[in-house]
mmCIF file of C-alpha atoms in Angstrom:
data_model
loop_
_atom_site.group_PDB
_atom_site.id
_atom_site.type_symbol
_atom_site.label_atom_id
_atom_site.label_comp_id
_atom_site.label_asym_id
_atom_site.label_seq_id
_atom_site.Cartn_x
_atom_site.Cartn_y
_atom_site.Cartn_z
ATOM 1 C CA GLU A 1 0.000 0.000 0.000
ATOM 2 C CA VAL A 2 1.274 3.453 -0.938
ATOM 3 C CA GLN A 3 1.494 5.594 2.189
ATOM 4 C CA LEU A 4 3.049 8.836 3.430
ATOM 5 C CA VAL A 5 3.452 9.564 7.130
ATOM 6 C CA GLU A 6 4.534 13.019 8.275
ATOM 7 C CA SER A 7 6.112 13.878 11.604
ATOM 8 C CA GLY A 8 8.073 16.666 13.222
ATOM 9 C CA GLY A 9 5.379 19.277 13.664
ATOM 10 C CA GLY A 10 4.913 21.141 16.909
ATOM 11 C CA LEU A 11 4.951 24.467 18.686
ATOM 12 C CA VAL A 12 7.862 26.792 17.932
ATOM 13 C CA GLN A 13 8.569 30.431 18.688
ATOM 14 C CA PRO A 14 8.824 33.022 15.913
ATOM 15 C CA GLY A 15 12.295 32.941 14.424
ATOM 16 C CA GLY A 16 12.756 29.300 15.342
ATOM 17 C CA SER A 17 13.292 26.214 13.206
ATOM 18 C CA LEU A 18 11.624 22.862 12.640
ATOM 19 C CA ARG A 19 12.319 19.940 10.372
ATOM 20 C CA LEU A 20 9.369 17.991 9.047
ATOM 21 C CA SER A 21 9.818 14.397 7.930
ATOM 22 C CA CYS A 22 7.710 12.320 5.603
ATOM 23 C CA ALA A 23 8.291 8.575 5.576
ATOM 24 C CA ALA A 24 7.128 6.849 2.420
ATOM 25 C CA SER A 25 6.131 3.229 1.966
ATOM 26 C CA GLY A 26 4.919 1.278 -1.029
ATOM 27 C CA PHE A 27 6.967 3.347 -3.475
ATOM 28 C CA THR A 28 10.370 5.019 -3.806
ATOM 29 C CA VAL A 29 10.467 8.781 -3.180
ATOM 30 C CA SER A 30 13.451 9.216 -5.492
ATOM 31 C CA SER A 31 11.327 8.024 -8.424
ATOM 32 C CA TYR A 32 8.713 10.752 -8.070
ATOM 33 C CA TRP A 33 8.459 14.489 -7.738
ATOM 34 C CA MET A 34 7.626 15.120 -4.080
ATOM 35 C CA HIS A 35 5.832 18.143 -2.678
ATOM 36 C CA TRP A 36 4.817 19.912 0.479
ATOM 37 C CA VAL A 37 1.423 21.608 0.687
ATOM 38 C CA ARG A 38 0.074 23.518 3.677
ATOM 39 C CA GLN A 39 -3.325 24.528 4.953
ATOM 40 C CA ASP A 40 -4.085 27.278 7.427
ATOM 41 C CA SER A 41 -6.693 26.370 10.009
ATOM 42 C CA GLY A 42 -10.050 26.315 8.281
ATOM 43 C CA LYS A 43 -8.636 27.844 5.132
ATOM 44 C CA GLY A 44 -7.527 26.756 1.710
ATOM 45 C CA LEU A 45 -4.624 24.759 0.376
ATOM 46 C CA VAL A 46 -1.304 26.356 -0.533
ATOM 47 C CA TRP A 47 1.459 24.650 -2.465
ATOM 48 C CA VAL A 48 4.812 25.147 -0.692
ATOM 49 C CA SER A 49 7.643 23.270 -2.372
ATOM 50 C CA ARG A 50 8.652 20.581 -4.835
ATOM 51 C CA LEU A 51 11.679 18.299 -5.215
ATOM 52 C CA ASP A 52 12.500 16.731 -8.569
ATOM 53 C CA THR A 53 13.709 13.174 -9.028
ATOM 54 C CA ASP A 54 17.266 14.354 -9.685
ATOM 55 C CA GLU A 55 17.229 16.182 -6.346
ATOM 56 C CA ARG A 56 18.969 19.208 -7.838
ATOM 57 C CA SER A 57 15.798 20.834 -9.068
ATOM 58 C CA THR A 58 13.551 22.453 -6.484
ATOM 59 C CA ASN A 59 10.759 25.010 -6.461
ATOM 60 C CA TYR A 60 9.372 27.097 -3.624
ATOM 61 C CA ALA A 61 6.471 29.406 -3.004
ATOM 62 C CA ASP A 62 7.643 33.004 -2.728
ATOM 63 C CA SER A 63 6.392 33.124 0.869
ATOM 64 C CA VAL A 64 8.932 30.481 1.983
ATOM 65 C CA LYS A 65 11.791 30.983 -0.473
ATOM 66 C CA GLY A 66 15.101 31.424 1.337
ATOM 67 C CA ARG A 67 13.693 30.094 4.601
ATOM 68 C CA PHE A 68 12.531 26.556 3.760
ATOM 69 C CA THR A 69 14.568 23.749 2.187
ATOM 70 C CA ILE A 70 13.177 20.550 0.711
ATOM 71 C CA SER A 71 15.363 17.449 0.598
ATOM 72 C CA ARG A 72 15.234 13.677 0.843
ATOM 73 C CA ASP A 73 17.171 10.691 2.163
ATOM 74 C CA ASN A 74 17.006 7.888 -0.372
ATOM 75 C CA ALA A 75 18.261 5.267 2.064
ATOM 76 C CA LYS A 76 15.444 6.112 4.467
ATOM 77 C CA ASN A 77 12.910 6.726 1.678
ATOM 78 C CA THR A 78 12.027 9.924 3.481
ATOM 79 C CA LEU A 79 11.264 13.483 2.386
ATOM 80 C CA TYR A 80 12.107 16.482 4.567
ATOM 81 C CA LEU A 81 11.199 20.122 4.897
ATOM 82 C CA GLN A 82 13.661 22.227 6.879
ATOM 83 C CA MET A 83 11.882 25.349 8.041
ATOM 84 C CA ASN A 84 13.938 28.249 9.384
ATOM 85 C CA SER A 85 13.090 31.789 10.471
ATOM 86 C CA LEU A 86 9.530 30.701 11.152
ATOM 87 C CA ARG A 87 6.772 33.291 11.258
ATOM 88 C CA ALA A 88 3.283 33.272 12.713
ATOM 89 C CA GLU A 89 1.889 33.051 9.190
ATOM 90 C CA ASP A 90 3.665 29.696 8.712
ATOM 91 C CA THR A 91 1.218 28.175 11.200
ATOM 92 C CA ALA A 92 -0.588 25.423 9.297
ATOM 93 C CA VAL A 93 -1.070 21.741 8.712
ATOM 94 C CA TYR A 94 1.712 20.571 6.405
ATOM 95 C CA TYR A 95 1.037 17.748 3.988
ATOM 96 C CA CYS A 96 3.618 15.663 2.167
ATOM 97 C CA VAL A 97 2.323 14.728 -1.278
ATOM 98 C CA ARG A 98 3.518 12.506 -4.083
ATOM 99 C CA GLY A 99 3.583 14.173 -7.452
ATOM 100 C CA TYR A 100 2.187 12.184 -10.342
ATOM 101 C CA ASN A 101 0.164 14.033 -12.963
ATOM 102 C CA GLY A 102 -0.363 16.677 -10.321
ATOM 103 C CA LEU A 103 -0.651 15.632 -6.690
ATOM 104 C CA ASP A 104 -1.875 12.095 -6.187
ATOM 105 C CA VAL A 105 -1.064 10.534 -2.783
ATOM 106 C CA TRP A 106 -1.291 12.681 0.366
ATOM 107 C CA GLY A 107 -0.032 12.095 3.879
ATOM 108 C CA GLN A 108 -2.260 12.734 6.879
ATOM 109 C CA GLY A 109 -0.495 16.001 7.721
ATOM 110 C CA THR A 110 1.496 17.380 10.622
ATOM 111 C CA THR A 111 0.621 20.575 12.479
ATOM 112 C CA VAL A 112 3.067 23.434 12.867
ATOM 113 C CA THR A 113 2.207 26.257 15.254
ATOM 114 C CA VAL A 114 4.418 29.341 15.399
ATOM 115 C CA SER A 115 3.646 31.341 18.512
ATOM 116 C CA ASP B 1 1.256 33.382 -10.973
ATOM 117 C CA ILE B 2 -1.772 31.623 -12.411
ATOM 118 C CA GLN B 3 -4.947 32.461 -10.527
ATOM 119 C CA MET B 4 -7.627 29.797 -10.169
ATOM 120 C CA THR B 5 -11.056 31.316 -9.581
ATOM 121 C CA GLN B 6 -13.398 28.704 -8.157
ATOM 122 C CA SER B 7 -17.134 29.091 -7.854
ATOM 123 C CA PRO B 8 -19.327 28.932 -5.961
ATOM 124 C CA SER B 9 -17.560 29.213 -2.612
ATOM 125 C CA SER B 10 -20.346 27.187 -1.048
ATOM 126 C CA LEU B 11 -23.588 25.531 -2.011
ATOM 127 C CA SER B 12 -26.434 23.711 -0.360
ATOM 128 C CA ALA B 13 -27.813 20.648 -2.059
ATOM 129 C CA SER B 14 -29.901 17.583 -1.371
ATOM 130 C CA VAL B 15 -29.053 13.934 -1.783
ATOM 131 C CA GLY B 16 -29.668 13.025 -5.398
ATOM 132 C CA ASP B 17 -29.036 16.532 -6.739
ATOM 133 C CA ARG B 18 -26.717 17.252 -9.631
ATOM 134 C CA VAL B 19 -23.910 19.568 -8.506
ATOM 135 C CA THR B 20 -21.505 21.580 -10.648
ATOM 136 C CA ILE B 21 -18.371 23.372 -9.478
ATOM 137 C CA THR B 22 -16.261 25.535 -11.774
ATOM 138 C CA CYS B 23 -12.648 26.707 -11.836
ATOM 139 C CA ARG B 24 -11.446 29.338 -14.239
ATOM 140 C CA ALA B 25 -7.723 29.761 -14.872
ATOM 141 C CA SER B 26 -6.243 33.216 -15.453
ATOM 142 C CA GLN B 27 -4.282 31.841 -18.401
ATOM 143 C CA GLY B 28 -4.003 28.633 -20.356
ATOM 144 C CA ILE B 29 -3.093 25.551 -18.354
ATOM 145 C CA ARG B 30 -3.638 22.881 -21.014
ATOM 146 C CA ASN B 31 -5.317 20.038 -19.114
ATOM 147 C CA ASP B 32 -3.011 20.279 -16.098
ATOM 148 C CA LEU B 33 -5.837 20.355 -13.604
ATOM 149 C CA GLY B 34 -6.985 18.105 -10.800
ATOM 150 C CA TRP B 35 -9.989 18.069 -8.495
ATOM 151 C CA TYR B 36 -9.716 17.183 -4.818
ATOM 152 C CA GLN B 37 -12.209 16.368 -2.095
ATOM 153 C CA GLN B 38 -11.480 17.150 1.532
ATOM 154 C CA LYS B 39 -13.503 16.172 4.566
ATOM 155 C CA PRO B 40 -13.039 17.848 7.962
ATOM 156 C CA GLY B 41 -9.861 16.761 9.714
ATOM 157 C CA LYS B 42 -8.725 14.673 6.749
ATOM 158 C CA ALA B 43 -6.200 15.070 3.975
ATOM 159 C CA PRO B 44 -7.445 15.912 0.489
ATOM 160 C CA ARG B 45 -8.173 13.049 -1.871
ATOM 161 C CA ARG B 46 -7.815 13.324 -5.622
ATOM 162 C CA LEU B 47 -10.961 12.668 -7.645
ATOM 163 C CA ILE B 48 -10.002 13.779 -11.153
ATOM 164 C CA TYR B 49 -6.656 14.262 -12.902
ATOM 165 C CA ALA B 50 -5.766 15.665 -16.306
ATOM 166 C CA ALA B 51 -9.029 17.633 -16.180
ATOM 167 C CA SER B 52 -11.276 14.700 -17.020
ATOM 168 C CA SER B 53 -9.676 11.403 -15.994
ATOM 169 C CA LEU B 54 -11.257 9.593 -13.073
ATOM 170 C CA GLN B 55 -8.875 8.583 -10.287
ATOM 171 C CA SER B 56 -8.899 4.853 -9.580
ATOM 172 C CA GLY B 57 -11.433 3.944 -6.932
ATOM 173 C CA VAL B 58 -13.495 7.125 -7.294
ATOM 174 C CA PRO B 59 -17.201 6.634 -8.074
ATOM 175 C CA SER B 60 -18.278 7.316 -11.633
ATOM 176 C CA ARG B 61 -20.783 9.961 -10.502
ATOM 177 C CA PHE B 62 -17.794 12.335 -10.431
ATOM 178 C CA THR B 63 -16.857 13.743 -13.823
ATOM 179 C CA GLY B 64 -14.506 16.473 -14.954
ATOM 180 C CA SER B 65 -14.593 18.517 -18.110
ATOM 181 C CA ALA B 66 -12.727 21.393 -19.688
ATOM 182 C CA SER B 67 -13.444 24.174 -22.147
ATOM 183 C CA GLY B 68 -10.537 26.495 -22.751
ATOM 184 C CA THR B 69 -9.580 27.909 -19.367
ATOM 185 C CA GLU B 70 -12.806 26.825 -17.674
ATOM 186 C CA PHE B 71 -12.901 23.516 -15.830
ATOM 187 C CA THR B 72 -15.903 21.837 -14.302
ATOM 188 C CA LEU B 73 -16.447 19.134 -11.712
ATOM 189 C CA THR B 74 -19.872 17.544 -11.810
ATOM 190 C CA ILE B 75 -21.410 15.202 -9.280
ATOM 191 C CA SER B 76 -24.285 13.566 -11.108
ATOM 192 C CA SER B 77 -26.252 12.426 -8.066
ATOM 193 C CA LEU B 78 -25.042 13.740 -4.733
ATOM 194 C CA GLN B 79 -24.593 11.103 -2.057
ATOM 195 C CA PRO B 80 -24.372 11.600 1.737
ATOM 196 C CA GLU B 81 -20.630 10.898 1.690
ATOM 197 C CA ASP B 82 -20.063 13.657 -0.888
ATOM 198 C CA PHE B 83 -20.676 16.498 1.548
ATOM 199 C CA ALA B 84 -17.197 17.987 1.751
ATOM 200 C CA THR B 85 -15.027 20.785 0.419
ATOM 201 C CA TYR B 86 -13.738 20.552 -3.138
ATOM 202 C CA TYR B 87 -10.637 22.191 -4.600
ATOM 203 C CA CYS B 88 -9.129 22.476 -8.037
ATOM 204 C CA LEU B 89 -5.362 22.594 -8.608
ATOM 205 C CA GLN B 90 -3.413 23.792 -11.627
ATOM 206 C CA HIS B 91 -0.001 22.201 -12.091
ATOM 207 C CA THR B 92 1.151 23.661 -15.382
ATOM 208 C CA SER B 93 3.547 26.235 -13.919
ATOM 209 C CA TYR B 94 5.064 27.123 -10.567
ATOM 210 C CA PRO B 95 3.818 28.154 -8.154
ATOM 211 C CA TRP B 96 1.100 25.537 -8.437
ATOM 212 C CA THR B 97 -2.149 27.105 -7.307
ATOM 213 C CA PHE B 98 -5.417 25.881 -5.847
ATOM 214 C CA GLY B 99 -8.867 27.299 -6.179
ATOM 215 C CA GLN B 100 -10.373 28.814 -3.042
ATOM 216 C CA GLY B 101 -12.554 25.780 -2.411
ATOM 217 C CA THR B 102 -16.257 24.967 -2.606
ATOM 218 C CA LYS B 103 -18.025 23.727 0.489
ATOM 219 C CA VAL B 104 -20.907 21.419 -0.368
ATOM 220 C CA GLU B 105 -23.430 21.372 2.452
ATOM 221 C CA ILE B 106 -26.654 19.539 3.109
ATOM 222 C CA LYS B 107 -29.807 21.461 2.265
#
């Protein structure tokens, strides 16, 4: 079964850092584009970042560019999102998503609160 | 950035009703559009990809169509489990962008 399980969310002060992890099973993360998407409480979905299969190509939303870094560990089959210089407006549920003809498989999400 | 204008933002409907939700792209996105369903406290689930292709395991009452920059999700006969929020997503250019969402509520 294809599955994504996020972890690493929590409460952090403004200016702090967190690293989110996304453990994949049932497929190999290095074979797919992988993404992070976030959702403010009760609000809409916002695409955050994407990592290409070659790992050298990344994209970021303007709101996180220069502060967030997407990466992966092939041996652990895990995707990461390093979040630095966190702001109150980064408070959200963060979803790890597999990219295949758009976004196909979603994790259950992990909550980040910056306060 | 490509703007996705989704309408309506909410609607009330009864079981058995036909429901239509629309997303309009601010520029051409080919057929790089998906539709997602999200229930409270849950992750989104893809219903439609490539504008009109049904995701495996999704009931056939969900259909997607496209005409130029206008994309439509239709639920042919609304079922109790369909009450949720629906989003479109364009993935033709970065940043990928979602519509604002349509909340489908019980009348």
